[in-house]
Amino acid sequence: LVSQMLLQGRVCLMVENSNEVIILPCTFIDFFKNPDDYYEKGLNVFGSRVVRIIAMTLALLTPAIYISLMAYNLEAIPSGLLINFSIQRDGVPFSTVFEILVMSFMFQILRESDMRFPGKGGSSISIVGALVLGQAAVEAGIVSPITIIIVGIASVASLAFSSIELINSIRWWQLILILLASLFGFIGVMFGCIIMITVLVSQRSCGKPYLAPFEPFNKKDQIDAILVKKEAKLHPNNIYNKED
C-alpha cells in the first residue's frame, strides 16, 4: 500500500520503532480502497467499493433510524411490522435508546478484547461472547430481539473496515446520531447527517480537499474514485499535484 501511495505522488512518513506509516495527503475515499483493487477487474472493484460504502451507511444510520421510528415516527412503520415490534418489546423495562446504547457498548468491548487477544482465538471468543450475551439478554427480558438485530447489523457493517481511524469516527458519529434521534426523531437524524457532511466538506488534508475528487468535482479523477477503469494507473494524480 505504501509503495502504491508513493507511485501516486503521496508523501509517506515513517518513524523509527513504529510499524505504521503516515500517508499524506489523505482523502475520504481512500478508506474505501484496497491495495488489490488495481489488480482485479473494474466491475468487481466497483462492487466491492459500493459494498463498503453501504456498510458504512448501515453502521452509521441503522441504530439512529430505528430509534427515531420507534420513539417518534411510528406512523412510518407498516401496521403488521409495528404489531410484531410491540409484541417483542412487551415486558422490556428499558427504553429503545437505552437498549441500543447498552448493547452497542457491549459489542465494542467484545471488539476491543478481540483486537487485544493474543493469537488467533480472539475472533472465535468474541463471536461466541456476542451470541451468548445477546441470547441471555433477550431471555432475561432486558432487551428485545429486534434490538439485537439492529445492533448486530450496525456492528457487522463496521467490520468491513480495518482502519482504526475510520472505525473510531464511525463510533463517535453513530453515538451523535443516536442521541439526536432520541431527542428529535428523524429530523434529528437528518440534521446530524447535514452536520457530518458539512464537517467533511470543510476538512482539508495538507491543503487538499478531504472529499476530493467529489468536492471540488474532478471528472478525470473519478476514474479511480468508485469505478476503476483501465485508464487508472499508479502514477501521480492531478488532485495531489495541481495548484490550488
PDB file of C-alpha atoms in Angstrom, residues 19-229:
ATOM      1  CA  ASN A  19       5.264  -0.350  12.256  1.00  0.00           C
ATOM      2  CA  GLU A  20       2.811   2.273  10.987  1.00  0.00           C
ATOM      3  CA  VAL A  21       3.239   4.724   8.121  1.00  0.00           C
ATOM      4  CA  ILE A  22       1.501   8.092   7.815  1.00  0.00           C
ATOM      5  CA  ILE A  23       0.328   8.815   4.256  1.00  0.00           C
ATOM      6  CA  LEU A  24      -0.234  12.431   3.237  1.00  0.00           C
ATOM      7  CA  PRO A  25      -2.446  13.822   1.901  1.00  0.00           C
ATOM      8  CA  CYS A  26      -5.354  11.512   2.744  1.00  0.00           C
ATOM      9  CA  THR A  27      -8.868  11.764   1.334  1.00  0.00           C
ATOM     10  CA  PHE A  28     -12.146  10.250   2.464  1.00  0.00           C
ATOM     11  CA  ILE A  29     -12.456   7.908  -0.494  1.00  0.00           C
ATOM     12  CA  ASP A  30      -9.060   6.351   0.330  1.00  0.00           C
ATOM     13  CA  PHE A  31     -10.646   4.450   3.234  1.00  0.00           C
ATOM     14  CA  PHE A  32     -12.834   2.560   0.748  1.00  0.00           C
ATOM     15  CA  LYS A  33      -9.934   1.425  -1.427  1.00  0.00           C
ATOM     16  CA  ASN A  34      -7.935  -1.764  -1.196  1.00  0.00           C
ATOM     17  CA  PRO A  35      -4.382  -2.319  -2.453  1.00  0.00           C
ATOM     18  CA  ASP A  36      -5.631  -5.292  -4.506  1.00  0.00           C
ATOM     19  CA  ASP A  37      -8.150  -3.160  -6.410  1.00  0.00           C
ATOM     20  CA  TYR A  38      -5.646  -2.318  -9.143  1.00  0.00           C
ATOM     21  CA  TYR A  39      -5.089  -5.997  -9.932  1.00  0.00           C
ATOM     22  CA  GLU A  40      -8.740  -7.014 -10.289  1.00  0.00           C
ATOM     23  CA  LYS A  41     -11.463  -6.401 -12.844  1.00  0.00           C
ATOM     24  CA  GLY A  42     -13.002  -2.962 -12.712  1.00  0.00           C
ATOM     25  CA  LEU A  43     -16.551  -4.302 -12.261  1.00  0.00           C
ATOM     26  CA  ASN A  44     -15.508  -6.382  -9.246  1.00  0.00           C
ATOM     27  CA  VAL A  45     -13.726  -3.405  -7.700  1.00  0.00           C
ATOM     28  CA  PHE A  46     -16.790  -1.237  -8.258  1.00  0.00           C
ATOM     29  CA  GLY A  47     -18.979  -3.779  -6.484  1.00  0.00           C
ATOM     30  CA  SER A  48     -16.564  -4.060  -3.554  1.00  0.00           C
ATOM     31  CA  ARG A  49     -16.367  -0.300  -3.064  1.00  0.00           C
ATOM     32  CA  VAL A  50     -20.140   0.082  -3.262  1.00  0.00           C
ATOM     33  CA  VAL A  51     -20.495  -2.635  -0.608  1.00  0.00           C
ATOM     34  CA  ARG A  52     -18.053  -0.758   1.660  1.00  0.00           C
ATOM     35  CA  ILE A  53     -19.968   2.492   1.222  1.00  0.00           C
ATOM     36  CA  ILE A  54     -23.274   0.747   2.007  1.00  0.00           C
ATOM     37  CA  ALA A  55     -21.641  -0.892   5.048  1.00  0.00           C
ATOM     38  CA  MET A  56     -20.554   2.494   6.416  1.00  0.00           C
ATOM     39  CA  THR A  57     -24.049   3.885   5.828  1.00  0.00           C
ATOM     40  CA  LEU A  58     -25.621   0.962   7.699  1.00  0.00           C
ATOM     41  CA  ALA A  59     -23.154   1.282  10.575  1.00  0.00           C
ATOM     42  CA  LEU A  60     -23.918   4.983  10.956  1.00  0.00           C
ATOM     43  CA  LEU A  61     -27.654   5.194  10.351  1.00  0.00           C
ATOM     44  CA  THR A  62     -29.265   1.859  11.300  1.00  0.00           C
ATOM     45  CA  PRO A  63     -29.456   2.412  15.109  1.00  0.00           C
ATOM     46  CA  ALA A  64     -30.457   6.076  14.757  1.00  0.00           C
ATOM     47  CA  ILE A  65     -33.220   5.382  12.231  1.00  0.00           C
ATOM     48  CA  TYR A  66     -34.562   2.531  14.372  1.00  0.00           C
ATOM     49  CA  ILE A  67     -34.705   4.799  17.438  1.00  0.00           C
ATOM     50  CA  SER A  68     -36.393   7.603  15.517  1.00  0.00           C
ATOM     51  CA  LEU A  69     -39.021   5.227  14.122  1.00  0.00           C
ATOM     52  CA  MET A  70     -39.791   3.587  17.464  1.00  0.00           C
ATOM     53  CA  ALA A  71     -39.799   6.787  19.532  1.00  0.00           C
ATOM     54  CA  TYR A  72     -41.239   9.468  17.240  1.00  0.00           C
ATOM     55  CA  ASN A  73     -42.275   8.185  13.814  1.00  0.00           C
ATOM     56  CA  LEU A  74     -44.386   5.100  14.475  1.00  0.00           C
ATOM     57  CA  GLU A  75     -46.692   6.024  11.596  1.00  0.00           C
ATOM     58  CA  ALA A  76     -43.862   5.263   9.146  1.00  0.00           C
ATOM     59  CA  ILE A  77     -43.809   1.588  10.209  1.00  0.00           C
ATOM     60  CA  PRO A  78     -46.284  -0.808   8.498  1.00  0.00           C
ATOM     61  CA  SER A  79     -49.046  -1.983  10.808  1.00  0.00           C
ATOM     62  CA  GLY A  80     -48.065  -5.652  10.751  1.00  0.00           C
ATOM     63  CA  LEU A  81     -44.438  -4.872  11.496  1.00  0.00           C
ATOM     64  CA  LEU A  82     -45.412  -2.425  14.230  1.00  0.00           C
ATOM     65  CA  ILE A  83     -47.534  -5.070  15.946  1.00  0.00           C
ATOM     66  CA  ASN A  84     -44.617  -7.508  15.731  1.00  0.00           C
ATOM     67  CA  PHE A  85     -42.262  -4.926  17.281  1.00  0.00           C
ATOM     68  CA  SER A  86     -44.766  -4.234  20.071  1.00  0.00           C
ATOM     69  CA  ILE A  87     -45.053  -7.941  20.889  1.00  0.00           C
ATOM     70  CA  GLN A  88     -41.270  -8.294  21.010  1.00  0.00           C
ATOM     71  CA  ARG A  89     -40.920  -5.275  23.298  1.00  0.00           C
ATOM     72  CA  ASP A  90     -43.645  -6.463  25.658  1.00  0.00           C
ATOM     73  CA  GLY A  91     -42.143  -6.777  29.131  1.00  0.00           C
ATOM     74  CA  VAL A  92     -38.885  -4.932  28.336  1.00  0.00           C
ATOM     75  CA  PRO A  93     -38.390  -2.366  31.145  1.00  0.00           C
ATOM     76  CA  PHE A  94     -35.932  -0.093  29.344  1.00  0.00           C
ATOM     77  CA  SER A  95     -36.332   2.434  26.547  1.00  0.00           C
ATOM     78  CA  THR A  96     -35.162   1.807  22.999  1.00  0.00           C
ATOM     79  CA  VAL A  97     -32.302   4.295  23.348  1.00  0.00           C
ATOM     80  CA  PHE A  98     -31.003   2.602  26.485  1.00  0.00           C
ATOM     81  CA  GLU A  99     -31.155  -0.821  24.824  1.00  0.00           C
ATOM     82  CA  ILE A 100     -29.216   0.364  21.775  1.00  0.00           C
ATOM     83  CA  LEU A 101     -26.557   2.140  23.838  1.00  0.00           C
ATOM     84  CA  VAL A 102     -26.010  -0.788  26.204  1.00  0.00           C
ATOM     85  CA  MET A 103     -25.779  -3.446  23.501  1.00  0.00           C
ATOM     86  CA  SER A 104     -23.562  -1.258  21.289  1.00  0.00           C
ATOM     87  CA  PHE A 105     -21.256  -0.634  24.237  1.00  0.00           C
ATOM     88  CA  MET A 106     -21.033  -4.351  24.983  1.00  0.00           C
ATOM     89  CA  PHE A 107     -20.196  -5.128  21.374  1.00  0.00           C
ATOM     90  CA  GLN A 108     -17.439  -2.508  21.411  1.00  0.00           C
ATOM     91  CA  ILE A 109     -16.000  -4.188  24.500  1.00  0.00           C
ATOM     92  CA  LEU A 110     -16.021  -7.543  22.693  1.00  0.00           C
ATOM     93  CA  ARG A 111     -14.363  -5.976  19.666  1.00  0.00           C
ATOM     94  CA  GLU A 112     -11.621  -4.377  21.751  1.00  0.00           C
ATOM     95  CA  SER A 113     -10.978  -7.655  23.543  1.00  0.00           C
ATOM     96  CA  ASP A 114     -10.800  -9.379  20.151  1.00  0.00           C
ATOM     97  CA  MET A 115      -8.164  -6.912  18.939  1.00  0.00           C
ATOM     98  CA  ARG A 116      -6.083  -7.242  22.127  1.00  0.00           C
ATOM     99  CA  PHE A 117      -6.401 -11.014  22.492  1.00  0.00           C
ATOM    100  CA  PRO A 118      -3.096 -12.778  21.698  1.00  0.00           C
ATOM    101  CA  GLY A 119      -3.127 -15.375  18.977  1.00  0.00           C
ATOM    102  CA  LYS A 120      -5.928 -16.281  16.568  1.00  0.00           C
ATOM    103  CA  GLY A 121      -8.576 -17.244  19.123  1.00  0.00           C
ATOM    104  CA  GLY A 122      -9.863 -13.719  19.686  1.00  0.00           C
ATOM    105  CA  SER A 123     -12.394 -13.774  16.842  1.00  0.00           C
ATOM    106  CA  SER A 124     -13.939 -17.045  17.978  1.00  0.00           C
ATOM    107  CA  ILE A 125     -14.203 -15.849  21.572  1.00  0.00           C
ATOM    108  CA  SER A 126     -15.816 -12.526  20.560  1.00  0.00           C
ATOM    109  CA  ILE A 127     -18.363 -14.261  18.288  1.00  0.00           C
ATOM    110  CA  VAL A 128     -19.318 -16.773  20.986  1.00  0.00           C
ATOM    111  CA  GLY A 129     -19.454 -13.985  23.564  1.00  0.00           C
ATOM    112  CA  ALA A 130     -21.759 -11.892  21.383  1.00  0.00           C
ATOM    113  CA  LEU A 131     -24.106 -14.827  20.734  1.00  0.00           C
ATOM    114  CA  VAL A 132     -24.258 -15.858  24.379  1.00  0.00           C
ATOM    115  CA  LEU A 133     -24.635 -12.290  25.612  1.00  0.00           C
ATOM    116  CA  GLY A 134     -27.386 -11.452  23.123  1.00  0.00           C
ATOM    117  CA  GLN A 135     -29.333 -14.638  23.774  1.00  0.00           C
ATOM    118  CA  ALA A 136     -29.046 -14.206  27.534  1.00  0.00           C
ATOM    119  CA  ALA A 137     -30.160 -10.570  27.359  1.00  0.00           C
ATOM    120  CA  VAL A 138     -33.253 -11.479  25.309  1.00  0.00           C
ATOM    121  CA  GLU A 139     -34.224 -14.396  27.574  1.00  0.00           C
ATOM    122  CA  ALA A 140     -33.782 -12.207  30.668  1.00  0.00           C
ATOM    123  CA  GLY A 141     -36.145  -9.603  29.183  1.00  0.00           C
ATOM    124  CA  ILE A 142     -33.525  -6.854  29.310  1.00  0.00           C
ATOM    125  CA  VAL A 143     -33.597  -6.124  25.572  1.00  0.00           C
ATOM    126  CA  SER A 144     -35.909  -7.048  22.718  1.00  0.00           C
ATOM    127  CA  PRO A 145     -34.846  -9.363  19.847  1.00  0.00           C
ATOM    128  CA  ILE A 146     -35.205  -6.589  17.259  1.00  0.00           C
ATOM    129  CA  THR A 147     -32.672  -4.510  19.205  1.00  0.00           C
ATOM    130  CA  ILE A 148     -30.145  -7.357  18.959  1.00  0.00           C
ATOM    131  CA  ILE A 149     -30.776  -7.494  15.197  1.00  0.00           C
ATOM    132  CA  ILE A 150     -30.309  -3.737  14.752  1.00  0.00           C
ATOM    133  CA  VAL A 151     -27.119  -3.641  16.813  1.00  0.00           C
ATOM    134  CA  GLY A 152     -25.866  -6.752  15.017  1.00  0.00           C
ATOM    135  CA  ILE A 153     -26.410  -5.176  11.588  1.00  0.00           C
ATOM    136  CA  ALA A 154     -24.586  -1.984  12.566  1.00  0.00           C
ATOM    137  CA  SER A 155     -21.755  -3.881  14.263  1.00  0.00           C
ATOM    138  CA  VAL A 156     -21.192  -6.350  11.430  1.00  0.00           C
ATOM    139  CA  ALA A 157     -21.255  -3.496   8.898  1.00  0.00           C
ATOM    140  CA  SER A 158     -18.491  -1.707  10.810  1.00  0.00           C
ATOM    141  CA  LEU A 159     -16.303  -4.816  10.491  1.00  0.00           C
ATOM    142  CA  ALA A 160     -15.900  -4.075   6.775  1.00  0.00           C
ATOM    143  CA  PHE A 161     -13.154  -1.580   7.647  1.00  0.00           C
ATOM    144  CA  SER A 162      -9.723  -2.193   9.136  1.00  0.00           C
ATOM    145  CA  SER A 163      -8.611   1.422   9.564  1.00  0.00           C
ATOM    146  CA  ILE A 164      -8.776   2.300  13.257  1.00  0.00           C
ATOM    147  CA  GLU A 165      -9.223   5.991  12.386  1.00  0.00           C
ATOM    148  CA  LEU A 166     -12.340   5.306  10.342  1.00  0.00           C
ATOM    149  CA  ILE A 167     -13.677   2.874  12.956  1.00  0.00           C
ATOM    150  CA  ASN A 168     -13.297   5.479  15.706  1.00  0.00           C
ATOM    151  CA  SER A 169     -15.020   8.100  13.539  1.00  0.00           C
ATOM    152  CA  ILE A 170     -17.923   5.718  12.902  1.00  0.00           C
ATOM    153  CA  ARG A 171     -18.248   5.118  16.652  1.00  0.00           C
ATOM    154  CA  TRP A 172     -18.458   8.814  17.508  1.00  0.00           C
ATOM    155  CA  TRP A 173     -20.819   9.780  14.701  1.00  0.00           C
ATOM    156  CA  GLN A 174     -23.004   6.755  15.424  1.00  0.00           C
ATOM    157  CA  LEU A 175     -23.310   7.936  19.033  1.00  0.00           C
ATOM    158  CA  ILE A 176     -24.078  11.517  17.943  1.00  0.00           C
ATOM    159  CA  LEU A 177     -26.792  10.343  15.543  1.00  0.00           C
ATOM    160  CA  ILE A 178     -28.304   8.085  18.234  1.00  0.00           C
ATOM    161  CA  LEU A 179     -28.526  10.998  20.679  1.00  0.00           C
ATOM    162  CA  LEU A 180     -30.040  13.313  18.051  1.00  0.00           C
ATOM    163  CA  ALA A 181     -32.548  10.613  17.068  1.00  0.00           C
ATOM    164  CA  SER A 182     -33.559  10.142  20.713  1.00  0.00           C
ATOM    165  CA  LEU A 183     -34.149  13.890  21.110  1.00  0.00           C
ATOM    166  CA  PHE A 184     -35.660  14.950  17.776  1.00  0.00           C
ATOM    167  CA  GLY A 185     -36.539  11.784  15.886  1.00  0.00           C
ATOM    168  CA  PHE A 186     -35.954  11.513  12.144  1.00  0.00           C
ATOM    169  CA  ILE A 187     -35.431  15.274  11.902  1.00  0.00           C
ATOM    170  CA  GLY A 188     -32.513  14.901  14.314  1.00  0.00           C
ATOM    171  CA  VAL A 189     -31.023  12.166  12.125  1.00  0.00           C
ATOM    172  CA  MET A 190     -31.240  14.397   9.055  1.00  0.00           C
ATOM    173  CA  PHE A 191     -29.756  17.305  10.977  1.00  0.00           C
ATOM    174  CA  GLY A 192     -26.888  15.101  12.171  1.00  0.00           C
ATOM    175  CA  CYS A 193     -26.193  13.934   8.604  1.00  0.00           C
ATOM    176  CA  ILE A 194     -26.064  17.552   7.430  1.00  0.00           C
ATOM    177  CA  ILE A 195     -23.600  18.404  10.210  1.00  0.00           C
ATOM    178  CA  MET A 196     -21.454  15.387   9.340  1.00  0.00           C
ATOM    179  CA  ILE A 197     -21.338  16.251   5.638  1.00  0.00           C
ATOM    180  CA  THR A 198     -20.549  19.878   6.474  1.00  0.00           C
ATOM    181  CA  VAL A 199     -17.634  18.815   8.675  1.00  0.00           C
ATOM    182  CA  LEU A 200     -16.281  16.538   5.944  1.00  0.00           C
ATOM    183  CA  VAL A 201     -16.547  19.245   3.290  1.00  0.00           C
ATOM    184  CA  SER A 202     -14.711  21.758   5.466  1.00  0.00           C
ATOM    185  CA  GLN A 203     -11.802  19.396   6.197  1.00  0.00           C
ATOM    186  CA  ARG A 204      -8.529  19.641   4.295  1.00  0.00           C
ATOM    187  CA  SER A 205      -5.571  17.277   4.323  1.00  0.00           C
ATOM    188  CA  CYS A 206      -2.239  19.040   3.733  1.00  0.00           C
ATOM    189  CA  GLY A 207      -4.135  21.801   1.968  1.00  0.00           C
ATOM    190  CA  LYS A 208      -6.092  19.439  -0.280  1.00  0.00           C
ATOM    191  CA  PRO A 209      -9.910  18.962  -0.052  1.00  0.00           C
ATOM    192  CA  TYR A 210     -10.797  15.931   2.072  1.00  0.00           C
ATOM    193  CA  LEU A 211     -13.754  14.936  -0.153  1.00  0.00           C
ATOM    194  CA  ALA A 212     -11.820  15.186  -3.417  1.00  0.00           C
ATOM    195  CA  PRO A 213     -12.473  14.290  -6.181  1.00  0.00           C
ATOM    196  CA  PHE A 214     -16.177  14.714  -5.366  1.00  0.00           C
ATOM    197  CA  GLU A 215     -15.827  18.198  -3.866  1.00  0.00           C
ATOM    198  CA  PRO A 216     -14.487  20.002  -5.776  1.00  0.00           C
ATOM    199  CA  PHE A 217     -15.689  17.742  -8.565  1.00  0.00           C
ATOM    200  CA  ASN A 218     -12.923  16.487 -10.848  1.00  0.00           C
ATOM    201  CA  LYS A 219     -14.209  14.380 -13.730  1.00  0.00           C
ATOM    202  CA  LYS A 220     -10.804  12.982 -14.653  1.00  0.00           C
ATOM    203  CA  ASP A 221     -10.082  11.717 -11.154  1.00  0.00           C
ATOM    204  CA  GLN A 222     -13.439   9.907 -10.991  1.00  0.00           C
ATOM    205  CA  ILE A 223     -11.711   7.040 -12.828  1.00  0.00           C
ATOM    206  CA  ASP A 224     -10.097   5.959  -9.569  1.00  0.00           C
ATOM    207  CA  ALA A 225     -12.809   7.072  -7.136  1.00  0.00           C
ATOM    208  CA  ILE A 226     -15.554   4.441  -7.253  1.00  0.00           C
ATOM    209  CA  LEU A 227     -15.220   2.771 -10.636  1.00  0.00           C
ATOM    210  CA  VAL A 228     -11.714   1.652 -11.644  1.00  0.00           C
ATOM    211  CA  LYS A 229     -11.163   1.616 -15.393  1.00  0.00           C
TER     212      LYS A 229
END
